[in-house]
Short mmCIF file of C-alpha atoms in Angstrom, two decimals:
data_model
loop_
_atom_site.label_atom_id
_atom_site.label_comp_id
_atom_site.label_asym_id
_atom_site.label_seq_id
_atom_site.Cartn_x
_atom_site.Cartn_y
_atom_site.Cartn_z
CA MET A 1 120.70 100.67 24.66
CA ARG A 2 117.97 101.77 22.20
CA SER A 3 117.83 104.82 20.25
CA ARG A 4 114.13 105.88 19.54
CA TRP A 5 112.07 108.01 17.44
CA LEU A 6 114.35 110.83 18.36
CA LEU A 7 117.30 109.17 16.62
CA VAL A 8 115.25 109.25 13.38
CA LEU A 9 114.14 112.76 14.01
CA ALA A 10 117.63 113.85 14.73
CA LEU A 11 118.94 112.19 11.42
CA GLY A 12 116.06 114.07 9.47
CA LEU A 13 116.98 117.41 11.13
CA VAL A 14 120.72 117.28 10.75
CA LEU A 15 121.30 115.35 7.55
CA VAL A 16 118.39 116.69 5.35
CA PRO A 17 118.25 120.48 5.09
CA ALA A 18 115.19 120.40 2.75
CA ALA A 19 111.90 121.53 4.21
CA THR A 20 110.14 118.14 3.51
CA VAL A 21 111.80 114.88 4.42
CA GLU A 22 110.87 111.31 5.30
CA ALA A 23 111.01 111.18 9.10
CA HIS A 24 109.11 111.37 12.27
CA ALA A 25 107.34 114.59 12.80
CA PRO A 26 108.37 116.97 15.64
CA ALA A 27 106.41 119.78 17.10
CA VAL A 28 106.56 122.23 20.10
CA LEU A 29 103.42 122.17 22.24
CA ASP A 30 101.83 125.33 23.53
CA PRO A 31 99.77 124.99 26.72
CA THR A 32 97.53 127.75 25.72
CA GLU A 33 96.09 126.11 22.76
CA PRO A 34 95.35 122.45 21.66
CA TYR A 35 97.82 120.79 19.13
CA VAL A 36 95.77 119.10 16.50
CA VAL A 37 97.27 115.93 14.88
CA GLU A 38 96.22 115.67 11.33
CA ASP A 39 97.22 112.02 10.61
CA PRO A 40 97.41 109.80 13.66
CA ALA A 41 99.25 107.08 11.78
CA VAL A 42 102.35 109.26 11.29
CA SER A 43 104.58 109.15 14.29
CA ARG A 44 105.18 112.16 16.42
CA ALA A 45 107.72 113.61 18.87
CA LEU A 46 105.90 116.34 20.58
CA TYR A 47 108.17 118.66 22.77
CA GLY A 48 106.81 120.76 25.68
CA THR A 49 108.06 122.52 28.77
CA PHE A 50 106.20 122.99 32.10
CA VAL A 51 107.16 126.59 33.13
CA THR A 52 104.83 126.78 36.20
CA GLY A 53 103.94 123.15 36.68
CA ASP A 54 100.14 123.79 36.50
CA GLU A 55 99.81 123.73 32.76
CA VAL A 56 97.84 120.99 30.89
CA PHE A 57 98.99 120.32 27.41
CA ASP A 58 96.08 119.26 25.09
CA ILE A 59 96.47 117.29 21.89
CA ARG A 60 93.57 116.39 19.72
CA LEU A 61 93.22 113.60 17.05
CA ARG A 62 90.51 112.20 15.09
CA PRO A 63 91.19 108.67 13.83
CA ALA A 64 88.89 107.53 11.06
CA THR A 65 89.00 103.86 12.51
CA ARG A 66 90.32 102.46 15.76
CA ILE A 67 94.07 102.50 15.63
CA ALA A 68 96.72 100.66 17.63
CA LEU A 69 99.65 102.94 18.52
CA PRO A 70 102.60 102.91 20.90
CA PHE A 71 102.91 105.80 23.27
CA GLU A 72 105.79 106.93 25.53
CA MET A 73 106.50 109.90 27.80
CA LEU A 74 110.31 110.99 27.85
CA VAL A 75 112.06 113.42 30.11
CA PRO A 76 115.67 114.54 29.52
CA ARG A 77 117.96 112.86 31.98
CA ARG A 78 119.73 115.69 33.55
CA ASP A 79 120.36 117.42 36.90
CA GLY A 80 117.23 119.03 38.07
CA LEU A 81 114.70 116.76 36.40
CA GLY A 82 115.03 113.70 38.60
CA ALA A 83 111.61 114.21 40.03
CA HIS A 84 110.05 115.45 36.87
CA ARG A 85 107.41 112.84 35.87
CA PRO A 86 104.75 114.29 33.54
CA ALA A 87 101.66 112.04 33.39
CA TYR A 88 99.55 111.73 30.30
CA ALA A 89 96.13 110.47 29.65
CA VAL A 90 94.27 109.33 26.37
CA VAL A 91 90.54 110.50 26.69
CA ALA A 92 87.91 109.33 24.37
CA PRO A 93 84.47 107.60 24.17
CA GLY A 94 84.98 103.90 23.93
CA LEU A 95 87.90 103.76 26.41
CA PRO A 96 87.11 102.19 29.93
CA PRO A 97 85.85 104.47 32.64
CA PRO A 98 88.30 105.49 35.24
CA SER A 99 88.62 104.05 38.60
CA PRO A 100 87.85 106.57 41.43
CA GLU A 101 91.69 106.72 42.01
CA GLN A 102 92.27 107.40 38.36
CA ALA A 103 89.62 110.10 38.20
CA ALA A 104 91.10 111.86 41.20
CA ARG A 105 94.46 112.02 39.33
CA LEU A 106 93.11 113.55 36.18
CA PRO A 107 93.80 117.37 35.72
CA ARG A 108 90.16 118.11 34.56
CA PRO A 109 86.90 116.43 34.49
CA LEU A 110 86.34 113.88 31.68
CA PRO A 111 83.93 114.96 28.82
CA ALA A 112 80.61 113.31 29.09
CA GLY A 113 80.78 109.63 27.87
CA ALA A 114 84.58 109.62 27.72
CA GLY A 115 86.83 106.96 29.09
CA VAL A 116 90.55 107.00 29.74
CA PHE A 117 93.93 105.46 29.71
CA LEU A 118 96.10 107.06 32.31
CA ASP A 119 99.85 106.70 32.50
CA ALA A 120 100.93 108.31 35.82
CA ASN A 121 104.58 107.77 35.03
CA ASP A 122 105.14 106.88 38.66
CA ALA A 123 107.04 103.59 38.47
CA PRO A 124 109.68 103.51 41.19
CA ASP A 125 112.47 102.90 38.66
CA ARG A 126 112.34 104.51 35.18
CA ALA A 127 114.24 103.00 32.44
CA VAL A 128 116.85 105.16 30.51
CA VAL A 129 116.98 105.29 26.75
CA PHE A 130 119.79 106.68 24.67
CA GLU A 131 119.42 108.77 21.53
CA SER A 132 122.77 107.88 19.98
CA PHE A 133 123.05 110.43 17.17
CA LEU A 134 122.88 113.59 19.29
CA ARG A 135 123.91 111.54 22.24
CA ARG A 136 120.83 112.57 24.36
CA VAL A 137 119.67 110.41 27.26
CA TYR A 138 116.00 110.30 28.43
CA TRP A 139 114.07 108.72 31.20
CA THR A 140 111.09 106.98 29.79
CA SER A 141 107.71 106.05 31.21
CA GLY A 142 107.88 102.80 29.10
CA PRO A 143 106.16 102.44 25.84
CA VAL A 144 102.67 101.08 25.79
CA ALA A 145 100.55 99.95 22.85
CA LEU A 146 97.02 101.25 23.01
CA LEU A 147 93.81 101.04 20.96
CA VAL A 148 92.78 104.47 20.26
CA PRO A 149 89.09 104.71 19.32
CA ALA A 150 87.82 106.28 16.17
CA GLY A 151 86.41 109.79 16.60
CA ASP A 152 87.28 112.70 18.88
CA VAL A 153 90.26 111.83 21.02
CA GLU A 154 92.15 114.11 23.48
CA LEU A 155 95.61 113.60 25.02
CA TRP A 156 96.20 115.50 28.13
CA ILE A 157 99.73 115.99 29.61
CA TRP A 158 100.25 117.40 33.05
CA SER A 159 102.69 117.53 35.94
CA PRO A 160 101.07 115.79 38.91
CA ASP A 161 103.59 117.12 41.48
CA ALA A 162 103.80 120.59 39.66
CA THR A 163 107.38 119.91 38.80
CA THR A 164 108.77 121.97 35.91
CA GLY A 165 110.96 121.22 32.97
CA ASP A 166 111.02 119.65 29.48
CA PHE A 167 109.28 116.49 28.21
CA VAL A 168 108.61 114.82 24.94
CA LEU A 169 105.46 112.65 24.19
CA ALA A 170 106.26 110.20 21.43
CA PHE A 171 103.70 108.06 19.68
CA GLY A 172 103.38 106.08 16.42
CA VAL A 173 105.73 104.07 14.25
CA GLU A 174 105.34 104.97 10.61
CA GLU A 175 107.26 107.85 9.00
CA GLY A 176 105.68 110.38 6.72
CA GLY A 177 106.47 113.21 4.36
CA ILE A 178 106.86 115.90 7.07
CA ASP A 179 106.97 119.71 6.69
CA TYR A 180 109.59 120.82 9.15
CA GLY A 181 108.79 124.43 8.83
CA ASP A 182 111.13 126.32 11.06
CA VAL A 183 112.47 123.51 13.18
CA LEU A 184 116.06 124.39 12.46
CA GLY A 185 115.48 127.94 13.21
CA ASN A 186 114.03 126.88 16.58
CA TRP A 187 116.58 124.19 17.36
CA GLY A 188 116.73 125.37 20.93
CA GLU A 189 113.20 124.10 21.43
CA TYR A 190 114.25 120.61 20.44
CA ALA A 191 117.79 120.13 21.75
CA TYR A 192 118.97 120.50 25.28
CA MET B 1 136.59 83.47 5.30
CA ARG B 2 133.16 81.75 5.19
CA SER B 3 132.58 82.59 8.92
CA MET B 4 133.34 86.19 8.24
CA LEU B 5 131.06 86.25 5.35
CA LEU B 6 128.24 84.74 7.32
CA ALA B 7 128.94 87.24 10.30
CA ALA B 8 128.76 90.12 7.85
CA LEU B 9 125.42 88.80 6.33
CA ALA B 10 124.00 88.35 9.73
CA ALA B 11 125.03 91.85 10.77
CA LEU B 12 123.48 93.28 7.57
CA GLY B 13 120.33 91.31 8.30
CA GLY B 14 120.18 92.86 11.81
CA CYS B 15 120.52 96.20 10.29
CA LEU B 16 117.73 95.71 7.68
CA GLY B 17 114.98 94.34 9.83
CA ALA B 18 113.59 92.31 12.61
CA GLU B 19 110.73 89.73 13.16
CA GLN B 20 107.53 90.17 14.87
CA THR B 21 107.84 89.36 18.55
CA GLU B 22 105.75 87.01 20.64
CA ALA B 23 104.33 89.95 22.56
CA CYS B 24 103.20 91.66 19.41
CA ARG B 25 101.68 88.56 18.09
CA ALA B 26 99.63 88.39 21.28
CA PHE B 27 98.80 91.97 21.04
CA VAL B 28 97.47 91.69 17.50
CA ALA B 29 95.54 88.55 18.47
CA CYS B 30 93.86 90.41 21.33
CA THR B 31 93.08 93.27 18.97
CA ARG B 32 91.49 90.99 16.38
CA ALA B 33 89.56 89.32 19.11
CA LEU B 34 88.07 92.69 20.12
CA ASP B 35 87.46 93.51 16.41
CA THR B 36 85.36 90.34 16.10
CA ARG B 37 83.36 91.22 19.28
CA ASP B 38 82.90 94.73 18.39
CA GLY B 39 82.28 94.27 14.61
CA GLN B 40 85.05 96.68 13.54
CA THR B 41 88.53 96.61 12.22
CA THR B 42 91.37 98.19 14.02
CA ASP B 43 94.28 99.64 12.06
CA ALA B 44 97.07 97.58 13.78
CA ALA B 45 99.15 97.37 10.62
CA ARG B 46 102.36 98.58 12.27
CA PHE B 47 102.36 95.69 14.68
CA GLU B 48 101.45 92.90 12.21
CA ALA B 49 104.13 90.54 10.94
CA ASP B 50 104.84 92.71 7.79
CA GLY B 51 104.37 95.97 9.72
CA ALA B 52 106.63 99.06 10.22
CA CYS B 53 107.62 97.79 13.69
CA TRP B 54 109.96 95.26 12.09
CA SER B 55 111.96 97.60 9.87
CA GLY B 56 114.77 97.60 12.21
CA PRO B 57 116.02 96.38 15.55
CA VAL B 58 115.54 99.74 17.35
CA ILE B 59 112.01 100.20 16.55
CA ALA B 60 111.34 96.52 16.97
CA GLU B 61 112.44 96.72 20.66
CA LEU B 62 110.29 99.67 21.25
CA CYS B 63 107.25 97.82 19.66
CA ASP B 64 107.94 94.67 21.61
CA GLN B 65 107.93 96.65 24.89
CA ALA B 66 104.90 98.49 23.95
CA CYS B 67 103.03 95.25 23.08
CA THR B 68 104.00 93.62 26.33
CA ARG B 69 102.28 96.46 28.28
CA GLY B 70 99.57 96.74 25.73
CA VAL B 71 98.50 93.11 26.31
CA GLU B 72 98.61 93.60 30.02
CA TRP B 73 96.37 96.71 29.67
CA LEU B 74 93.95 94.80 27.41
CA ARG B 75 93.72 91.96 29.88
CA GLU B 76 93.08 94.47 32.65
CA VAL B 77 90.33 96.34 30.94
CA GLU B 78 88.91 93.37 29.08
CA PRO B 79 89.16 90.43 31.51
CA ASP B 80 86.88 88.24 29.47
CA LEU B 81 88.88 88.59 26.22
CA VAL B 82 90.40 85.41 24.86
CA CYS B 83 93.37 86.01 22.67
CA GLU B 84 94.23 83.14 20.51
CA VAL B 85 97.77 83.40 18.90
CA ALA B 86 97.95 81.69 15.60
CA PRO B 87 100.67 78.91 15.59
#
């Protein structure tokens, strides 16, 4: 099986104690405030937890030019999360307008002039990926390469069936010099 | 002895990198067709033949799957798009 962004992240976290390393960038999302991505070209593993199931996680980025990136929603494969299928949407001017069915699925109205890519994460069978270093197993929505327009872009993550639990939104490929801050001190936010 | 050496070299090559896949060649071709139509240049460097997607087999597999779905998405939302893959 594949290991993923998380393998690289794990290697960076465990093997390199310095605050700045070359690896994918982790962060913990807070549903009460948008998370701003400074450099969309640097890959991200964004961790979050639905506590009530009605949260909407909001991520903002502002590419200078249209950029092609892979996106993937991961859920830890463990008891109690079998029905947990967070959805995500990329929202920006320049993306296609939603169908009526897609619009009805979104957690909030689209900004004026914005279109959307929506991954409902509702395929009957979810693939399983294996993060081999820490031996974590995740269900995946399946990676998809998207063209993210230049300008103001929002990523929304929500739980369509109000299920609760952890998720990881991963996107991008390239590594960067990352300030890990207090990741090791907050290891419980990242490991399960 | 020679076969062992060849096997070791093949394994080393597998660890070091991978080649751009057909799905990503198609995704890049579709992207460039859109760029021509729209008069802009998309940063698709990671999916290009010398891009970061091909730095190893793990990320290559992820990119290949992403490109496969990406081409499906582009053909759905841009049904008139013609994606010519260079030979």
